[in-house]
mmCIF file of C-alpha atoms in Angstrom:
data_model
loop_
_atom_site.group_PDB
_atom_site.id
_atom_site.type_symbol
_atom_site.label_atom_id
_atom_site.label_comp_id
_atom_site.label_asym_id
_atom_site.label_seq_id
_atom_site.Cartn_x
_atom_site.Cartn_y
_atom_site.Cartn_z
ATOM 1 C CA GLY X 148 -11.864 -4.981 4.349
ATOM 2 C CA ALA X 149 -10.508 -4.941 7.868
ATOM 3 C CA VAL X 150 -9.363 -1.540 9.110
ATOM 4 C CA VAL X 151 -7.119 -0.721 12.052
ATOM 5 C CA SER X 152 -6.988 2.843 13.270
ATOM 6 C CA GLN X 153 -4.168 4.338 15.309
ATOM 7 C CA HIS X 154 -4.199 7.587 17.214
ATOM 8 C CA PRO X 155 -2.365 9.873 17.386
ATOM 9 C CA SER X 156 -0.495 9.658 14.098
ATOM 10 C CA TRP X 157 2.286 11.724 15.578
ATOM 11 C CA VAL X 158 3.132 13.108 18.988
ATOM 12 C CA ILE X 159 5.901 15.211 20.443
ATOM 13 C CA CYS X 160 6.509 15.148 24.176
ATOM 14 C CA LYS X 161 9.029 16.230 26.725
ATOM 15 C CA SER X 162 11.417 13.784 28.320
ATOM 16 C CA GLY X 163 9.945 12.220 31.430
ATOM 17 C CA THR X 164 6.319 12.415 30.380
ATOM 18 C CA SER X 165 4.069 9.530 29.394
ATOM 19 C CA VAL X 166 2.374 9.077 26.062
ATOM 20 C CA LYS X 167 -0.586 6.865 25.196
ATOM 21 C CA ILE X 168 -1.193 5.460 21.727
ATOM 22 C CA GLU X 169 -4.529 3.897 20.826
ATOM 23 C CA CYS X 170 -5.149 1.099 18.388
ATOM 24 C CA ARG X 171 -8.686 0.264 17.294
ATOM 25 C CA SER X 172 -10.091 -2.396 15.038
ATOM 26 C CA LEU X 173 -12.913 -0.574 13.301
ATOM 27 C CA ASP X 174 -14.984 -3.290 11.685
ATOM 28 C CA PHE X 175 -13.951 -6.461 13.399
ATOM 29 C CA GLN X 176 -13.183 -7.788 16.829
ATOM 30 C CA ALA X 177 -9.623 -8.618 17.733
ATOM 31 C CA THR X 178 -8.854 -10.756 20.735
ATOM 32 C CA THR X 179 -5.190 -10.288 19.970
ATOM 33 C CA MET X 180 -3.320 -7.237 18.770
ATOM 34 C CA PHE X 181 0.378 -6.779 18.182
ATOM 35 C CA TRP X 182 2.617 -3.784 18.781
ATOM 36 C CA TYR X 183 5.690 -3.135 16.672
ATOM 37 C CA ARG X 184 8.399 -0.514 16.765
ATOM 38 C CA GLN X 185 10.373 0.694 13.795
ATOM 39 C CA PHE X 186 13.461 2.867 13.877
ATOM 40 C CA PRO X 187 14.515 4.867 10.780
ATOM 41 C CA LYS X 188 15.679 2.708 7.897
ATOM 42 C CA GLN X 189 15.131 -0.457 9.907
ATOM 43 C CA SER X 190 12.579 -3.203 9.818
ATOM 44 C CA LEU X 191 9.651 -3.644 12.169
ATOM 45 C CA MET X 192 10.395 -5.214 15.511
ATOM 46 C CA LEU X 193 7.675 -6.965 17.465
ATOM 47 C CA MET X 194 7.397 -5.514 20.951
ATOM 48 C CA ALA X 195 4.465 -7.314 22.487
ATOM 49 C CA THR X 196 1.292 -9.262 21.969
ATOM 50 C CA SER X 197 -1.782 -7.676 23.458
ATOM 51 C CA ASN X 198 -4.445 -10.088 24.677
ATOM 52 C CA GLU X 199 -7.989 -8.941 25.425
ATOM 53 C CA GLY X 200 -8.784 -9.346 29.078
ATOM 54 C CA SER X 201 -5.358 -10.600 30.107
ATOM 55 C CA LYS X 202 -1.783 -9.488 30.431
ATOM 56 C CA ALA X 203 0.279 -8.670 27.401
ATOM 57 C CA THR X 204 3.146 -10.881 26.367
ATOM 58 C CA TYR X 205 6.374 -8.990 25.835
ATOM 59 C CA GLU X 206 9.248 -9.912 23.568
ATOM 60 C CA GLN X 207 12.677 -10.407 25.022
ATOM 61 C CA GLY X 208 14.380 -7.134 25.782
ATOM 62 C CA VAL X 209 11.185 -5.067 25.908
ATOM 63 C CA GLU X 210 10.528 -3.550 29.322
ATOM 64 C CA LYS X 211 6.959 -4.228 30.367
ATOM 65 C CA ASP X 212 7.013 -1.458 32.955
ATOM 66 C CA LYS X 213 8.189 0.977 30.325
ATOM 67 C CA PHE X 214 5.690 0.034 27.667
ATOM 68 C CA LEU X 215 2.331 -0.530 29.323
ATOM 69 C CA ILE X 216 -0.226 -2.334 27.209
ATOM 70 C CA ASN X 217 -3.911 -2.503 27.978
ATOM 71 C CA HIS X 218 -6.416 -4.440 25.894
ATOM 72 C CA ALA X 219 -9.662 -3.703 27.674
ATOM 73 C CA SER X 220 -12.060 -4.498 24.865
ATOM 74 C CA LEU X 221 -12.220 -6.542 21.689
ATOM 75 C CA THR X 222 -11.630 -3.454 19.583
ATOM 76 C CA LEU X 223 -9.152 -1.375 21.554
ATOM 77 C CA SER X 224 -5.577 -1.808 22.682
ATOM 78 C CA THR X 225 -3.454 0.973 24.104
ATOM 79 C CA LEU X 226 0.297 1.355 24.414
ATOM 80 C CA THR X 227 1.583 3.786 27.018
ATOM 81 C CA VAL X 228 5.210 4.794 26.874
ATOM 82 C CA THR X 229 5.985 5.764 30.449
ATOM 83 C CA SER X 230 8.638 8.296 31.409
ATOM 84 C CA ALA X 231 9.604 8.684 27.797
ATOM 85 C CA HIS X 232 13.184 9.511 26.864
ATOM 86 C CA PRO X 233 14.716 10.539 23.535
ATOM 87 C CA GLU X 234 15.791 6.958 22.829
ATOM 88 C CA ASP X 235 12.101 5.974 22.845
ATOM 89 C CA SER X 236 11.540 8.153 19.808
ATOM 90 C CA SER X 237 10.370 5.800 17.122
ATOM 91 C CA PHE X 238 7.521 4.763 14.845
ATOM 92 C CA TYR X 239 5.040 2.580 16.702
ATOM 93 C CA ILE X 240 2.697 0.378 14.694
ATOM 94 C CA CYS X 241 -0.111 -1.840 15.879
ATOM 95 C CA SER X 242 -1.773 -4.696 14.040
ATOM 96 C CA ALA X 243 -4.685 -7.017 14.488
ATOM 97 C CA ARG X 244 -6.062 -10.139 12.895
ATOM 98 C CA ASP X 245 -9.627 -10.618 11.873
ATOM 99 C CA SER X 246 -10.536 -14.003 13.303
ATOM 100 C CA GLY X 247 -11.509 -15.406 9.933
ATOM 101 C CA ALA X 248 -8.309 -14.520 8.122
ATOM 102 C CA ASN X 249 -4.635 -15.427 8.106
ATOM 103 C CA VAL X 250 -3.712 -11.830 7.507
ATOM 104 C CA LEU X 251 -2.632 -9.055 9.821
ATOM 105 C CA THR X 252 -4.025 -5.599 9.253
ATOM 106 C CA PHE X 253 -1.726 -2.825 10.343
ATOM 107 C CA GLY X 254 -2.498 0.628 11.587
ATOM 108 C CA ALA X 255 -0.973 3.671 9.937
ATOM 109 C CA GLY X 256 1.537 4.026 12.755
ATOM 110 C CA SER X 257 2.297 6.658 15.372
ATOM 111 C CA ARG X 258 5.442 8.734 15.222
ATOM 112 C CA LEU X 259 6.735 9.527 18.702
ATOM 113 C CA THR X 260 9.365 12.208 19.187
ATOM 114 C CA VAL X 261 10.701 12.751 22.683
ATOM 115 C CA LEU X 262 12.543 16.005 23.240
ATOM 116 C CA LEU T 131 9.518 -18.975 13.004
ATOM 117 C CA ALA T 132 11.078 -19.572 9.623
ATOM 118 C CA LYS T 133 13.710 -17.035 8.663
ATOM 119 C CA THR T 134 13.475 -15.342 5.301
ATOM 120 C CA THR T 135 16.130 -13.926 3.024
ATOM 121 C CA GLN T 136 15.426 -11.440 0.254
ATOM 122 C CA PRO T 137 17.488 -8.945 -1.748
ATOM 123 C CA ILE T 138 18.176 -5.697 0.051
ATOM 124 C CA SER T 139 17.248 -3.550 -2.904
ATOM 125 C CA MET T 140 16.048 -3.653 -6.494
ATOM 126 C CA ASP T 141 15.670 -1.072 -9.201
ATOM 127 C CA SER T 142 13.197 -1.067 -12.037
ATOM 128 C CA TYR T 143 11.554 1.231 -14.540
ATOM 129 C CA GLU T 144 7.965 2.144 -15.066
ATOM 130 C CA GLY T 145 6.016 -0.426 -17.031
ATOM 131 C CA GLN T 146 8.373 -3.304 -16.315
ATOM 132 C CA GLU T 147 7.556 -6.493 -14.470
ATOM 133 C CA VAL T 148 9.367 -6.892 -11.171
ATOM 134 C CA ASN T 149 10.063 -10.222 -9.527
ATOM 135 C CA ILE T 150 11.284 -10.337 -5.934
ATOM 136 C CA THR T 151 12.402 -13.718 -4.673
ATOM 137 C CA CYS T 152 12.415 -14.722 -1.034
ATOM 138 C CA SER T 153 14.177 -17.747 0.436
ATOM 139 C CA HIS T 154 12.665 -19.583 3.397
ATOM 140 C CA ASN T 155 14.506 -22.875 3.608
ATOM 141 C CA ASN T 156 13.126 -23.800 7.025
ATOM 142 C CA ILE T 157 9.474 -23.300 6.240
ATOM 143 C CA ALA T 158 7.192 -25.606 8.211
ATOM 144 C CA THR T 159 4.241 -27.584 6.941
ATOM 145 C CA ASN T 160 1.712 -25.254 8.572
ATOM 146 C CA ASP T 161 3.377 -22.029 7.438
ATOM 147 C CA TYR T 162 1.856 -19.559 5.017
ATOM 148 C CA ILE T 163 3.857 -17.092 2.919
ATOM 149 C CA THR T 164 2.685 -13.495 3.032
ATOM 150 C CA TRP T 165 4.001 -10.378 1.357
ATOM 151 C CA TYR T 166 3.497 -6.885 2.708
ATOM 152 C CA GLN T 167 4.268 -3.479 1.221
ATOM 153 C CA GLN T 168 5.341 -0.507 3.288
ATOM 154 C CA PHE T 169 5.606 3.122 2.286
ATOM 155 C CA PRO T 170 7.616 5.574 4.396
ATOM 156 C CA SER T 171 5.900 6.545 7.643
ATOM 157 C CA GLN T 172 3.017 4.146 7.072
ATOM 158 C CA GLY T 173 2.106 0.749 8.406
ATOM 159 C CA PRO T 174 2.643 -2.307 6.201
ATOM 160 C CA ARG T 175 -0.119 -3.207 3.781
ATOM 161 C CA PHE T 176 -1.054 -6.735 2.804
ATOM 162 C CA ILE T 177 -0.289 -7.625 -0.812
ATOM 163 C CA ILE T 178 -0.747 -11.347 -1.243
ATOM 164 C CA GLN T 179 -0.605 -14.651 0.576
ATOM 165 C CA GLY T 180 -0.120 -18.223 -0.522
ATOM 166 C CA TYR T 181 0.598 -21.730 0.628
ATOM 167 C CA LYS T 182 1.676 -23.477 -2.547
ATOM 168 C CA THR T 183 1.704 -23.162 -6.358
ATOM 169 C CA LYS T 184 0.495 -19.855 -7.721
ATOM 170 C CA VAL T 185 -1.772 -17.187 -6.343
ATOM 171 C CA THR T 186 -2.909 -14.111 -8.229
ATOM 172 C CA ASN T 187 -4.905 -11.079 -7.198
ATOM 173 C CA GLU T 188 -5.532 -7.678 -8.671
ATOM 174 C CA VAL T 189 -2.128 -6.292 -7.750
ATOM 175 C CA ALA T 190 0.366 -9.173 -7.788
ATOM 176 C CA SER T 191 1.125 -12.816 -8.313
ATOM 177 C CA LEU T 192 2.898 -15.153 -5.956
ATOM 178 C CA PHE T 193 4.773 -18.161 -7.241
ATOM 179 C CA ILE T 194 5.663 -20.942 -4.834
ATOM 180 C CA PRO T 195 7.582 -24.019 -6.027
ATOM 181 C CA ALA T 196 6.694 -27.494 -4.862
ATOM 182 C CA ASP T 197 9.348 -27.586 -2.127
ATOM 183 C CA ARG T 198 8.094 -24.231 -0.771
ATOM 184 C CA LYS T 199 11.640 -23.216 0.154
ATOM 185 C CA SER T 200 11.295 -19.998 -1.781
ATOM 186 C CA SER T 201 8.649 -17.748 -3.228
ATOM 187 C CA THR T 202 8.561 -15.026 -5.850
ATOM 188 C CA LEU T 203 6.417 -11.933 -5.728
ATOM 189 C CA SER T 204 5.641 -10.666 -9.200
ATOM 190 C CA LEU T 205 4.466 -7.099 -9.760
ATOM 191 C CA PRO T 206 3.273 -6.548 -13.322
ATOM 192 C CA ARG T 207 3.932 -3.213 -15.023
ATOM 193 C CA VAL T 208 5.179 -1.273 -12.032
ATOM 194 C CA SER T 209 4.648 2.445 -11.653
ATOM 195 C CA LEU T 210 6.428 5.103 -9.618
ATOM 196 C CA SER T 211 3.902 4.576 -6.824
ATOM 197 C CA ASP T 212 5.150 1.014 -6.351
ATOM 198 C CA THR T 213 8.379 2.366 -4.890
ATOM 199 C CA ALA T 214 8.304 0.915 -1.383
ATOM 200 C CA VAL T 215 9.757 -1.718 0.902
ATOM 201 C CA TYR T 216 8.451 -5.230 0.335
ATOM 202 C CA TYR T 217 8.529 -7.791 3.119
ATOM 203 C CA CYS T 218 8.265 -11.530 2.750
ATOM 204 C CA LEU T 219 7.017 -13.274 5.873
ATOM 205 C CA VAL T 220 6.406 -16.846 6.830
ATOM 206 C CA SER T 221 4.056 -17.667 9.645
ATOM 207 C CA GLN T 222 1.873 -20.441 10.905
ATOM 208 C CA GLY T 223 -1.697 -20.218 9.725
ATOM 209 C CA GLY T 224 -4.958 -20.684 11.547
ATOM 210 C CA THR T 225 -5.561 -19.425 15.050
ATOM 211 C CA SER T 226 -1.803 -19.195 15.630
ATOM 212 C CA TYR T 227 -1.335 -16.576 12.932
ATOM 213 C CA GLY T 228 -0.134 -13.311 14.268
ATOM 214 C CA LYS T 229 3.392 -13.010 15.610
ATOM 215 C CA LEU T 230 5.280 -11.946 12.546
ATOM 216 C CA THR T 231 9.036 -11.620 12.343
ATOM 217 C CA PHE T 232 9.962 -9.037 9.792
ATOM 218 C CA GLY T 233 13.225 -9.388 7.931
ATOM 219 C CA GLN T 234 15.083 -6.554 6.308
ATOM 220 C CA GLY T 235 12.724 -6.352 3.355
ATOM 221 C CA THR T 236 13.495 -5.350 -0.223
ATOM 222 C CA ILE T 237 13.637 -1.691 -1.123
ATOM 223 C CA LEU T 238 12.135 -1.408 -4.590
ATOM 224 C CA THR T 239 12.830 1.794 -6.458
ATOM 225 C CA VAL T 240 10.918 2.418 -9.656
ATOM 226 C CA HIS T 241 12.468 4.955 -12.002
ATOM 227 C CA PRO T 242 10.671 6.997 -14.659
#
């Protein structure tokens, strides 16, 4: 079945630094990928839709200059948290849809801790 | 996007059948119903999807009445490893499928 890989699975960084998270579709091409954020004991919240070869579409309240998304190929989308602060600490999850299915495949998630 | 309502939590015991019902009164004609399972610190995992009537796979069954305003996920003979959060989602199918709005989910706890 479809597999989505995320890297890193966890990262700790200092406040003010930037962190990049990669999301890859391993056995299928994804023109669209989605980035979610999940705080402890809460549900997933959609942050943005990543479109291959074009600008990402951000959900209301999500700062596009804070969360930079690049979808340079049909199998790779990256999320960069710029100038990270402790309040950005969260679980970030990407997902992608195999073009032939009505199902989203999710990555394992990336735990970001900003000190 | 159709909003869903499901119980916040449920408790069960090993070997029992668990039924989790989700309400989606505003479901649209083109919407599919999908259930995902999430373990702590992991991404959600697809369980089952349906449009109407009954769907069954190797891990669960999904019952959808004719009016499609609700659906019931049935997990037969649960084990401790089924303890997780279960999300019911409704989303348009086809090329538009993708932007999912997650509700609160149902925390299922399976006891020995």
